[in-house]
Amino acid sequence: MISKFFIERPRFAAVLSIFFVLLGVLAIQVLPIQEYPALTPPQIMVRTNYPGADAETVLKTVVTPLEENINGVPNMIYMSSTASSSGDVNISVFFEVGTDVNVAKMDVNNRVQMALSRLPEEVRRQGIQVRERSPDLALVVAFVSEGNKRSPVEISNFVALNVVEELKRIPGVGDVFIFDDKSYSIRVWLKPDKLAKFGLTPKEVANAIASQNQQFSAGGLAQEPTDKSYVFSYTVKGESRLEKVSQFENITLRANPDGSKLLLKDVATVELSSENFSRESFYKGNPAIPMGIFLAPNANLLEVNQKVKSILKELSRTFPEDIKFYYPYDPAPYVKEAIKEVVVTFVIAVLLVVFVIYLFLGNLRATIIPVLAIPVSIIGTFAGLYVLGFSINLLTLFGLVLAIGLVVDDAIIVIENAERIMRVKRLPPKEATIEAMNEITGPIIAIVLVLSAVFIPAAFLGGFTGAFYRQFAVTIAISMIISGIVALTLTPALCARFLEEKEHKAILPIRLFNLFFHKSRKWFVSTAKNFIRFAPLGVVIFVFVIIGSWFFIKRLPTGLVPFEDSGLINIFANLPPGASLKRTIEVSKEIDQTLAKTKEVEEWLNIAGFDIQTLGFKTDSLTAFIHLKDWKERKGKEHSSFTLVPRLNQAFAKNREALIFVVNPPPIRGMSLVGGFEMYIQDRSGGSILDLYRYVQEVVTKANQRPELTAVRTTFIPNVPTYKVTVDRDKAKAYEVEVDEVYKTLNMVFGKYYINDFNLYGRVYHVNIAAEGEYRDDLRDYSYVYVRSKKGDLIPISSLIKLELIPDAPILEKFNMFVSAKVLGVPKPGYSSGDAIKAISEVAKEVLPPGYTIAWGGVSYQEIKVQTKGNLALIYALVFIYLILVALYESWSAPVAILLGVPFAIFGAALGLNLFGLENDVYFQAGLLVLIGLSAKNAILIVEFAEERLKRGMGLLEATLEGARLRYRPIMMTSFAFIAGALPLMLATGAGANSRHIIGTTVVMGMTFATLFGVFFIPLFYYLVVKARTKLSQLTGRK
């Protein structure tokens, strides 16, 4: 027997435990700390641009060829694409959680290369980016110039030159993105009337700029091979690209024989300005430049944020005095606070467990023995986490809190049995411990295997569910294995050395408790006997428990993980389609006024012209990041984000210019940039976008009437007022004008036409051409524009084109290769995300005709998958435990009696969540897995002893009741120790409390019900199973 070896060598046992602790302490110092492990699907972004093309053209000529090649790439779960009227293309390919992002990137890039030959020349010229990117926004930094000493253009370029590249080099940073990028650009503002006066076309101006703004090479002198011998050879350096505005102004457009010249400045205004004019940003009402830092896949938020802030602080020493920066979006404080709250919960749990053990043992000396298992097992677990590449995160910490009540179980069983033998057989501590270990080594091994194995099937499920459960599986399994080792080594060694033969008189509260406990044990045995006598009644109650479990689980609202008050909220505003940026800025000012009066708000940042819901730039959209005050300054539910969001929505509902939505951010960062559900309505029929829009609007309208839903909206707006230009091809042919020349000319005048590049401050920037603002205000301005025919004549472009005002979509989306409309929304207070998904699904089913389907993205996709996989995890856990018990007991029937106690725990958990208004999510499902193991543990203690007594020749009824009587005390001790350890989770407050409430309520209520009610049925189940086994053996003639 292994325990006898350590009883004889207590120092060996002590060294082994110290070894676990030392390794754990070393691991704690190097383990990364983060909110969640890698739970977000890896994402590969494909980006490019088709200059001058509208959204529909981009979708057909760029997005579709790329998607056809990318679709089906290994481990892909879904793909979404956007095409904008600015020519931008964004394709996001999402992969299963756990996919190697570098392999995924290589696979996507290979598919993109295969599609290049099918893409327009202009797109190939722009280039295609394929890069990994986590949508996990780690930080938003707002740069401002105090006193507005510098323009936003100057601030933007200062940040781009001095900050962005420094931050990109930080390990863990996936991307640094200036939301309101105003990169320098040489803007050539044409005056079409002057061009007409001098007989020039926009194309000729562009050609002149392109030909004179180049890097010229001029060869060299006396360079080999040469016939003569020279002392030196020379490189002949040509002219470089132009750098100054004055140089561009003096580009020669025409040189006359008399020496006179026509220069660019004669027909255009040239200035060093911004590449972009479509958005403006404001920090608390002041002009600002916002910069977003996105995490790389699997990066550590806290480490990255700390490094970013450290580098910004160091760089700020070289900043001009007026440039300051702020953090309007920073999730790190919430993560730190949530982890801190779990640590506090951990400490309280330890104290409660110690109290329960002392209450049952009534002896401080004896209490210390099982309590020592806590630091050894818990601290030692960190060493295992380090070896397996895990981190310290909320899930592993939850696992450790639950493990507090578990790791003392084995030690409690040892000391309780040793004390019982000392008391009953009057043996000295050493002999009593040796005999005790002979009896309970088997049950200890069984308990360790069961509690360690319960999560193993879930860990192999893959995807989000597997990644989530794996945290609990590894944490609890490691802690249980170590606690089992401690129970077989250190605990018996300590029992043999420190338990006293002489019984000390306990203090009065302990004596009163013991008196109550002895009476409760007699009542327990008597009640168990009555249940056996009236077995049909017990079976009927058991059936009602199963039905009740199903009923209460079905009544629970569903979700993925609960929303938390993270100290951050977001605002999205949509103005009428096509609204100008100036109108959006006015809405931004109204938002500023409301937020300035809201006492819970610390700071905020508005980005007018940016829609974070589609990651697109639209002048009629606005996104705002709101940073709330610290939780200590917002005590009470009335100041939580859950109360503030509907209050702000009510205030903004009065705005007549825009639809303004205030939402909490998603509970798991990186799955989405917006909270709530994310649904796509797919057109599989190939119909028109106007038909799709009509159905989408009907879905949105009816959804907003549902009591479960609020802020339901769509990003699909195909009715933006748009002019469609059509070239009269017959006239163009008659005048000998190429059609593409017409469109290029229109783009040069009324768009932003990229000519080539120039160098400034060591960087490369664009030279762009367009007409001055006064020449592109209305339809009359087309009369100033001319195009040159092949004969050399100037043809007014207005004579070749026809303009028609039509509704159009500035942004088109596809989801899994079908033209789609994204529908977003959030559940109303009092409803879960599962309720919202169910409600919007019902509305879509009611409204959509054949040929239109729905699909899910982001958090919603994972939530729907989790419900199915969560059920599989429970089934597999039961199967695994059963098989392990069959192997241990060499019996197919005994494990059945053990597992029949599980429904009582599930009933208690489901009832508890219904009583407290909580939801069925992954925390509930993880709690059920723990309860399965704990319920089995209670039954193992009784069944093991009953089986032993049965083998010794005792009658079935006597053996059953004897096992129940002898194991009642350790069952109660271990169960209430676990309940005490989990109670702080159930009663948690502060940051991240909602998650702790769900898992705490699940295990506390489940274990309480299983302990106070389910335990009475274990003897009945064992009795019935053995009776059935005996009868079956008699019928088959087997012994």
mmCIF file of N, CA and C in Angstrom, residues 423-519:
data_model
loop_
_atom_site.group_PDB
_atom_site.id
_atom_site.type_symbol
_atom_site.label_atom_id
_atom_site.label_comp_id
_atom_site.label_asym_id
_atom_site.label_seq_id
_atom_site.Cartn_x
_atom_site.Cartn_y
_atom_site.Cartn_z
ATOM 1 N N ARG A 423 -11.626 5.918 17.249
ATOM 2 C CA ARG A 423 -12.675 6.019 18.265
ATOM 3 C C ARG A 423 -13.386 4.687 18.478
ATOM 4 N N VAL A 424 -13.652 3.958 17.403
ATOM 5 C CA VAL A 424 -14.427 2.720 17.509
ATOM 6 C C VAL A 424 -13.554 1.552 17.961
ATOM 7 N N LYS A 425 -12.379 1.431 17.349
ATOM 8 C CA LYS A 425 -11.517 0.270 17.642
ATOM 9 C C LYS A 425 -10.429 0.572 18.668
ATOM 10 N N ARG A 426 -10.373 1.805 19.117
ATOM 11 C CA ARG A 426 -9.391 2.212 20.126
ATOM 12 C C ARG A 426 -7.954 1.899 19.690
ATOM 13 N N LEU A 427 -7.656 2.190 18.444
ATOM 14 C CA LEU A 427 -6.309 1.990 17.929
ATOM 15 C C LEU A 427 -5.519 3.284 18.020
ATOM 16 N N PRO A 428 -4.163 3.181 18.153
ATOM 17 C CA PRO A 428 -3.349 4.402 18.124
ATOM 18 C C PRO A 428 -3.390 5.034 16.732
ATOM 19 N N PRO A 429 -3.020 6.301 16.627
ATOM 20 C CA PRO A 429 -3.163 7.027 15.351
ATOM 21 C C PRO A 429 -2.509 6.331 14.161
ATOM 22 N N LYS A 430 -1.323 5.835 14.312
ATOM 23 C CA LYS A 430 -0.603 5.251 13.181
ATOM 24 C C LYS A 430 -1.316 4.015 12.653
ATOM 25 N N GLU A 431 -1.657 3.079 13.567
ATOM 26 C CA GLU A 431 -2.341 1.862 13.140
ATOM 27 C C GLU A 431 -3.731 2.185 12.583
ATOM 28 N N ALA A 432 -4.420 3.131 13.231
ATOM 29 C CA ALA A 432 -5.751 3.512 12.757
ATOM 30 C C ALA A 432 -5.674 4.113 11.354
ATOM 31 N N THR A 433 -4.639 4.908 11.089
ATOM 32 C CA THR A 433 -4.486 5.521 9.766
ATOM 33 C C THR A 433 -4.193 4.473 8.708
ATOM 34 N N ILE A 434 -3.333 3.512 9.047
ATOM 35 C CA ILE A 434 -3.014 2.444 8.093
ATOM 36 C C ILE A 434 -4.268 1.654 7.739
ATOM 37 N N GLU A 435 -5.085 1.309 8.756
ATOM 38 C CA GLU A 435 -6.311 0.559 8.499
ATOM 39 C C GLU A 435 -7.304 1.415 7.701
ATOM 40 N N ALA A 436 -7.351 2.701 8.038
ATOM 41 C CA ALA A 436 -8.261 3.594 7.313
ATOM 42 C C ALA A 436 -7.889 3.662 5.839
ATOM 43 N N MET A 437 -6.607 3.733 5.553
ATOM 44 C CA MET A 437 -6.176 3.828 4.166
ATOM 45 C C MET A 437 -6.443 2.535 3.410
ATOM 46 N N ASN A 438 -6.406 1.402 4.108
ATOM 47 C CA ASN A 438 -6.763 0.145 3.448
ATOM 48 C C ASN A 438 -8.208 0.173 2.961
ATOM 49 N N GLU A 439 -9.074 0.873 3.714
ATOM 50 C CA GLU A 439 -10.490 0.927 3.372
ATOM 51 C C GLU A 439 -10.810 1.956 2.291
ATOM 52 N N ILE A 440 -10.088 3.059 2.299
ATOM 53 C CA ILE A 440 -10.536 4.186 1.460
ATOM 54 C C ILE A 440 -9.592 4.541 0.312
ATOM 55 N N THR A 441 -8.512 3.839 0.134
ATOM 56 C CA THR A 441 -7.639 4.126 -1.008
ATOM 57 C C THR A 441 -8.409 3.975 -2.320
ATOM 58 N N GLY A 442 -9.225 2.916 -2.410
ATOM 59 C CA GLY A 442 -10.041 2.700 -3.620
ATOM 60 C C GLY A 442 -11.011 3.836 -3.884
ATOM 61 N N PRO A 443 -11.831 4.215 -2.875
ATOM 62 C CA PRO A 443 -12.741 5.337 -3.116
ATOM 63 C C PRO A 443 -12.029 6.628 -3.482
ATOM 64 N N ILE A 444 -10.866 6.883 -2.862
ATOM 65 C CA ILE A 444 -10.131 8.119 -3.182
ATOM 66 C C ILE A 444 -9.708 8.114 -4.643
ATOM 67 N N ILE A 445 -9.165 7.000 -5.100
ATOM 68 C CA ILE A 445 -8.736 6.901 -6.497
ATOM 69 C C ILE A 445 -9.940 7.058 -7.424
ATOM 70 N N ALA A 446 -11.055 6.436 -7.047
ATOM 71 C CA ALA A 446 -12.267 6.540 -7.873
ATOM 72 C C ALA A 446 -12.745 7.979 -7.956
ATOM 73 N N ILE A 447 -12.766 8.669 -6.818
ATOM 74 C CA ILE A 447 -13.223 10.069 -6.795
ATOM 75 C C ILE A 447 -12.316 10.942 -7.647
ATOM 76 N N VAL A 448 -11.004 10.760 -7.514
ATOM 77 C CA VAL A 448 -10.058 11.556 -8.299
ATOM 78 C C VAL A 448 -10.265 11.323 -9.790
ATOM 79 N N LEU A 449 -10.432 10.070 -10.170
ATOM 80 C CA LEU A 449 -10.607 9.759 -11.588
ATOM 81 C C LEU A 449 -11.914 10.337 -12.121
ATOM 82 N N VAL A 450 -12.977 10.216 -11.328
ATOM 83 C CA VAL A 450 -14.284 10.706 -11.770
ATOM 84 C C VAL A 450 -14.263 12.221 -11.928
ATOM 85 N N LEU A 451 -13.772 12.931 -10.917
ATOM 86 C CA LEU A 451 -13.782 14.392 -10.965
ATOM 87 C C LEU A 451 -12.779 14.935 -11.986
ATOM 88 N N SER A 452 -11.744 14.153 -12.259
ATOM 89 C CA SER A 452 -10.769 14.583 -13.269
ATOM 90 C C SER A 452 -11.287 14.320 -14.675
ATOM 91 N N ALA A 453 -12.039 13.235 -14.804
ATOM 92 C CA ALA A 453 -12.453 12.801 -16.141
ATOM 93 C C ALA A 453 -13.732 13.449 -16.628
ATOM 94 N N VAL A 454 -14.491 14.096 -15.731
ATOM 95 C CA VAL A 454 -15.807 14.588 -16.115
ATOM 96 C C VAL A 454 -15.732 15.622 -17.234
ATOM 97 N N PHE A 455 -14.620 16.374 -17.330
ATOM 98 C CA PHE A 455 -14.499 17.417 -18.351
ATOM 99 C C PHE A 455 -13.783 16.930 -19.611
ATOM 100 N N ILE A 456 -13.175 15.757 -19.541
ATOM 101 C CA ILE A 456 -12.344 15.313 -20.668
ATOM 102 C C ILE A 456 -13.115 15.283 -21.989
ATOM 103 N N PRO A 457 -14.329 14.710 -22.050
ATOM 104 C CA PRO A 457 -15.037 14.711 -23.352
ATOM 105 C C PRO A 457 -15.295 16.123 -23.872
ATOM 106 N N ALA A 458 -15.670 17.034 -22.975
ATOM 107 C CA ALA A 458 -15.964 18.403 -23.407
ATOM 108 C C ALA A 458 -14.727 19.072 -23.985
ATOM 109 N N ALA A 459 -13.570 18.767 -23.418
ATOM 110 C CA ALA A 459 -12.335 19.390 -23.887
ATOM 111 C C ALA A 459 -12.002 18.977 -25.308
ATOM 112 N N PHE A 460 -12.554 17.832 -25.748
ATOM 113 C CA PHE A 460 -12.275 17.352 -27.098
ATOM 114 C C PHE A 460 -13.354 17.742 -28.100
ATOM 115 N N LEU A 461 -14.322 18.548 -27.683
ATOM 116 C CA LEU A 461 -15.397 18.932 -28.585
ATOM 117 C C LEU A 461 -14.915 19.859 -29.699
ATOM 118 N N GLY A 462 -13.837 20.604 -29.433
ATOM 119 C CA GLY A 462 -13.326 21.530 -30.431
ATOM 120 C C GLY A 462 -14.113 22.824 -30.466
ATOM 121 N N GLY A 463 -13.607 23.796 -31.189
ATOM 122 C CA GLY A 463 -14.284 25.077 -31.323
ATOM 123 C C GLY A 463 -14.341 25.839 -30.014
ATOM 124 N N PHE A 464 -15.288 26.779 -29.957
ATOM 125 C CA PHE A 464 -15.428 27.634 -28.777
ATOM 126 C C PHE A 464 -15.743 26.811 -27.538
ATOM 127 N N THR A 465 -16.676 25.863 -27.658
ATOM 128 C CA THR A 465 -17.097 25.067 -26.505
ATOM 129 C C THR A 465 -15.929 24.301 -25.917
ATOM 130 N N GLY A 466 -15.166 23.636 -26.782
ATOM 131 C CA GLY A 466 -14.023 22.874 -26.301
ATOM 132 C C GLY A 466 -12.982 23.758 -25.648
ATOM 133 N N ALA A 467 -12.722 24.936 -26.272
ATOM 134 C CA ALA A 467 -11.736 25.856 -25.701
ATOM 135 C C ALA A 467 -12.182 26.365 -24.343
ATOM 136 N N PHE A 468 -13.480 26.613 -24.197
ATOM 137 C CA PHE A 468 -14.017 27.116 -22.927
ATOM 138 C C PHE A 468 -13.926 26.039 -21.846
ATOM 139 N N TYR A 469 -14.461 24.862 -22.135
ATOM 140 C CA TYR A 469 -14.477 23.792 -21.137
ATOM 141 C C TYR A 469 -13.064 23.319 -20.781
ATOM 142 N N ARG A 470 -12.156 23.430 -21.749
ATOM 143 C CA ARG A 470 -10.789 22.950 -21.512
ATOM 144 C C ARG A 470 -10.152 23.676 -20.336
ATOM 145 N N GLN A 471 -10.516 24.939 -20.141
ATOM 146 C CA GLN A 471 -9.957 25.692 -19.017
ATOM 147 C C GLN A 471 -10.361 25.058 -17.682
ATOM 148 N N PHE A 472 -11.656 24.745 -17.551
ATOM 149 C CA PHE A 472 -12.128 24.085 -16.334
ATOM 150 C C PHE A 472 -11.534 22.682 -16.225
ATOM 151 N N ALA A 473 -11.522 21.966 -17.353
ATOM 152 C CA ALA A 473 -11.067 20.583 -17.339
ATOM 153 C C ALA A 473 -9.643 20.477 -16.806
ATOM 154 N N VAL A 474 -8.770 21.279 -17.387
ATOM 155 C CA VAL A 474 -7.361 21.203 -16.992
ATOM 156 C C VAL A 474 -7.169 21.671 -15.553
ATOM 157 N N THR A 475 -7.804 22.786 -15.202
ATOM 158 C CA THR A 475 -7.626 23.342 -13.854
ATOM 159 C C THR A 475 -8.110 22.374 -12.786
ATOM 160 N N ILE A 476 -9.346 21.896 -12.924
ATOM 161 C CA ILE A 476 -9.901 21.001 -11.901
ATOM 162 C C ILE A 476 -9.204 19.652 -11.917
ATOM 163 N N ALA A 477 -8.876 19.145 -13.111
ATOM 164 C CA ALA A 477 -8.210 17.846 -13.188
ATOM 165 C C ALA A 477 -6.849 17.887 -12.502
ATOM 166 N N ILE A 478 -6.069 18.930 -12.778
ATOM 167 C CA ILE A 478 -4.746 19.029 -12.152
ATOM 168 C C ILE A 478 -4.875 19.151 -10.642
ATOM 169 N N SER A 479 -5.786 20.008 -10.200
ATOM 170 C CA SER A 479 -5.945 20.196 -8.752
ATOM 171 C C SER A 479 -6.424 18.915 -8.080
ATOM 172 N N MET A 480 -7.311 18.175 -8.736
ATOM 173 C CA MET A 480 -7.812 16.928 -8.160
ATOM 174 C C MET A 480 -6.728 15.853 -8.120
ATOM 175 N N ILE A 481 -5.932 15.784 -9.157
ATOM 176 C CA ILE A 481 -4.844 14.797 -9.164
ATOM 177 C C ILE A 481 -3.858 15.094 -8.045
ATOM 178 N N ILE A 482 -3.495 16.369 -7.896
ATOM 179 C CA ILE A 482 -2.573 16.734 -6.824
ATOM 180 C C ILE A 482 -3.204 16.471 -5.460
ATOM 181 N N SER A 483 -4.504 16.807 -5.314
ATOM 182 C CA SER A 483 -5.164 16.565 -4.027
ATOM 183 C C SER A 483 -5.232 15.079 -3.728
ATOM 184 N N GLY A 484 -5.409 14.263 -4.785
ATOM 185 C CA GLY A 484 -5.395 12.814 -4.581
ATOM 186 C C GLY A 484 -4.044 12.319 -4.113
ATOM 187 N N ILE A 485 -2.988 12.881 -4.724
ATOM 188 C CA ILE A 485 -1.625 12.514 -4.295
ATOM 189 C C ILE A 485 -1.400 12.936 -2.847
ATOM 190 N N VAL A 486 -1.868 14.147 -2.506
ATOM 191 C CA VAL A 486 -1.729 14.628 -1.130
ATOM 192 C C VAL A 486 -2.490 13.726 -0.166
ATOM 193 N N ALA A 487 -3.691 13.302 -0.572
ATOM 194 C CA ALA A 487 -4.511 12.448 0.297
ATOM 195 C C ALA A 487 -3.882 11.076 0.521
ATOM 196 N N LEU A 488 -3.095 10.622 -0.433
ATOM 197 C CA LEU A 488 -2.451 9.308 -0.303
ATOM 198 C C LEU A 488 -1.059 9.395 0.292
ATOM 199 N N THR A 489 -0.519 10.617 0.433
ATOM 200 C CA THR A 489 0.862 10.750 0.920
ATOM 201 C C THR A 489 0.936 11.621 2.178
ATOM 202 N N LEU A 490 0.687 12.926 2.004
ATOM 203 C CA LEU A 490 0.871 13.854 3.117
ATOM 204 C C LEU A 490 -0.194 13.686 4.195
ATOM 205 N N THR A 491 -1.460 13.574 3.795
ATOM 206 C CA THR A 491 -2.546 13.512 4.783
ATOM 207 C C THR A 491 -2.415 12.315 5.721
ATOM 208 N N PRO A 492 -2.213 11.081 5.220
ATOM 209 C CA PRO A 492 -2.049 9.962 6.168
ATOM 210 C C PRO A 492 -0.806 10.103 7.046
ATOM 211 N N ALA A 493 0.268 10.687 6.486
ATOM 212 C CA ALA A 493 1.475 10.894 7.288
ATOM 213 C C ALA A 493 1.195 11.862 8.434
ATOM 214 N N LEU A 494 0.444 12.909 8.154
ATOM 215 C CA LEU A 494 0.093 13.880 9.195
ATOM 216 C C LEU A 494 -0.886 13.283 10.206
ATOM 217 N N CYS A 495 -1.837 12.482 9.718
ATOM 218 C CA CYS A 495 -2.799 11.834 10.623
ATOM 219 C C CYS A 495 -2.078 10.924 11.612
ATOM 220 N N ALA A 496 -1.156 10.144 11.089
ATOM 221 C CA ALA A 496 -0.429 9.212 11.954
ATOM 222 C C ALA A 496 0.417 9.939 12.985
ATOM 223 N N ARG A 497 0.825 11.150 12.656
ATOM 224 C CA ARG A 497 1.736 11.871 13.551
ATOM 225 C C ARG A 497 1.007 12.833 14.501
ATOM 226 N N PHE A 498 -0.074 13.463 14.022
ATOM 227 C CA PHE A 498 -0.659 14.559 14.795
ATOM 228 C C PHE A 498 -2.029 14.268 15.412
ATOM 229 N N LEU A 499 -2.713 13.224 14.967
ATOM 230 C CA LEU A 499 -3.984 12.902 15.612
ATOM 231 C C LEU A 499 -3.716 12.395 17.032
ATOM 232 N N GLU A 500 -4.591 12.735 17.931
ATOM 233 C CA GLU A 500 -4.407 12.362 19.350
ATOM 234 C C GLU A 500 -5.425 11.306 19.750
ATOM 235 N N GLU A 501 -4.928 10.326 20.504
ATOM 236 C CA GLU A 501 -5.821 9.274 20.994
ATOM 237 C C GLU A 501 -6.812 9.836 22.008
ATOM 238 N N LYS A 502 -6.321 10.725 22.832
ATOM 239 C CA LYS A 502 -7.169 11.290 23.870
ATOM 240 C C LYS A 502 -8.127 12.310 23.265
ATOM 241 N N GLU A 503 -9.395 12.114 23.542
ATOM 242 C CA GLU A 503 -10.401 13.028 23.021
ATOM 243 C C GLU A 503 -10.504 14.250 23.911
ATOM 244 N N HIS A 504 -10.455 15.433 23.275
ATOM 245 C CA HIS A 504 -10.596 16.686 24.005
ATOM 246 C C HIS A 504 -12.040 17.146 23.951
ATOM 247 N N LYS A 505 -12.465 17.744 25.025
ATOM 248 C CA LYS A 505 -13.832 18.233 25.081
ATOM 249 C C LYS A 505 -13.964 19.461 24.175
ATOM 250 N N ALA A 506 -14.874 19.369 23.221
ATOM 251 C CA ALA A 506 -15.057 20.471 22.269
ATOM 252 C C ALA A 506 -15.785 21.630 22.915
ATOM 253 N N ILE A 507 -15.673 22.786 22.299
ATOM 254 C CA ILE A 507 -16.374 23.960 22.817
ATOM 255 C C ILE A 507 -17.875 23.749 22.618
ATOM 256 N N LEU A 508 -18.684 24.526 23.320
ATOM 257 C CA LEU A 508 -20.126 24.316 23.358
ATOM 258 C C LEU A 508 -20.770 24.349 21.962
ATOM 259 N N PRO A 509 -20.477 25.351 21.099
ATOM 260 C CA PRO A 509 -21.105 25.340 19.780
ATOM 261 C C PRO A 509 -20.818 24.062 18.995
ATOM 262 N N ILE A 510 -19.601 23.542 19.126
ATOM 263 C CA ILE A 510 -19.239 22.320 18.410
ATOM 264 C C ILE A 510 -20.005 21.136 18.992
ATOM 265 N N ARG A 511 -20.136 21.095 20.335
ATOM 266 C CA ARG A 511 -20.871 19.990 20.969
ATOM 267 C C ARG A 511 -22.335 20.018 20.541
ATOM 268 N N LEU A 512 -22.921 21.217 20.465
ATOM 269 C CA LEU A 512 -24.299 21.330 20.015
ATOM 270 C C LEU A 512 -24.441 20.892 18.555
ATOM 271 N N PHE A 513 -23.472 21.260 17.756
ATOM 272 C CA PHE A 513 -23.498 20.849 16.354
ATOM 273 C C PHE A 513 -23.390 19.331 16.239
ATOM 274 N N ASN A 514 -22.481 18.736 17.005
ATOM 275 C CA ASN A 514 -22.313 17.280 16.965
ATOM 276 C C ASN A 514 -23.586 16.566 17.402
ATOM 277 N N LEU A 515 -24.246 17.119 18.428
ATOM 278 C CA LEU A 515 -25.497 16.526 18.895
ATOM 279 C C LEU A 515 -26.541 16.548 17.772
ATOM 280 N N PHE A 516 -26.645 17.698 17.126
ATOM 281 C CA PHE A 516 -27.575 17.814 15.996
ATOM 282 C C PHE A 516 -27.186 16.856 14.877
ATOM 283 N N PHE A 517 -25.897 16.758 14.614
ATOM 284 C CA PHE A 517 -25.424 15.922 13.516
ATOM 285 C C PHE A 517 -25.730 14.446 13.777
ATOM 286 N N HIS A 518 -25.498 13.976 15.014
ATOM 287 C CA HIS A 518 -25.779 12.572 15.335
ATOM 288 C C HIS A 518 -27.256 12.269 15.137
ATOM 289 N N LYS A 519 -28.117 13.188 15.536
ATOM 290 C CA LYS A 519 -29.548 12.980 15.350
ATOM 291 C C LYS A 519 -29.911 12.979 13.866
#
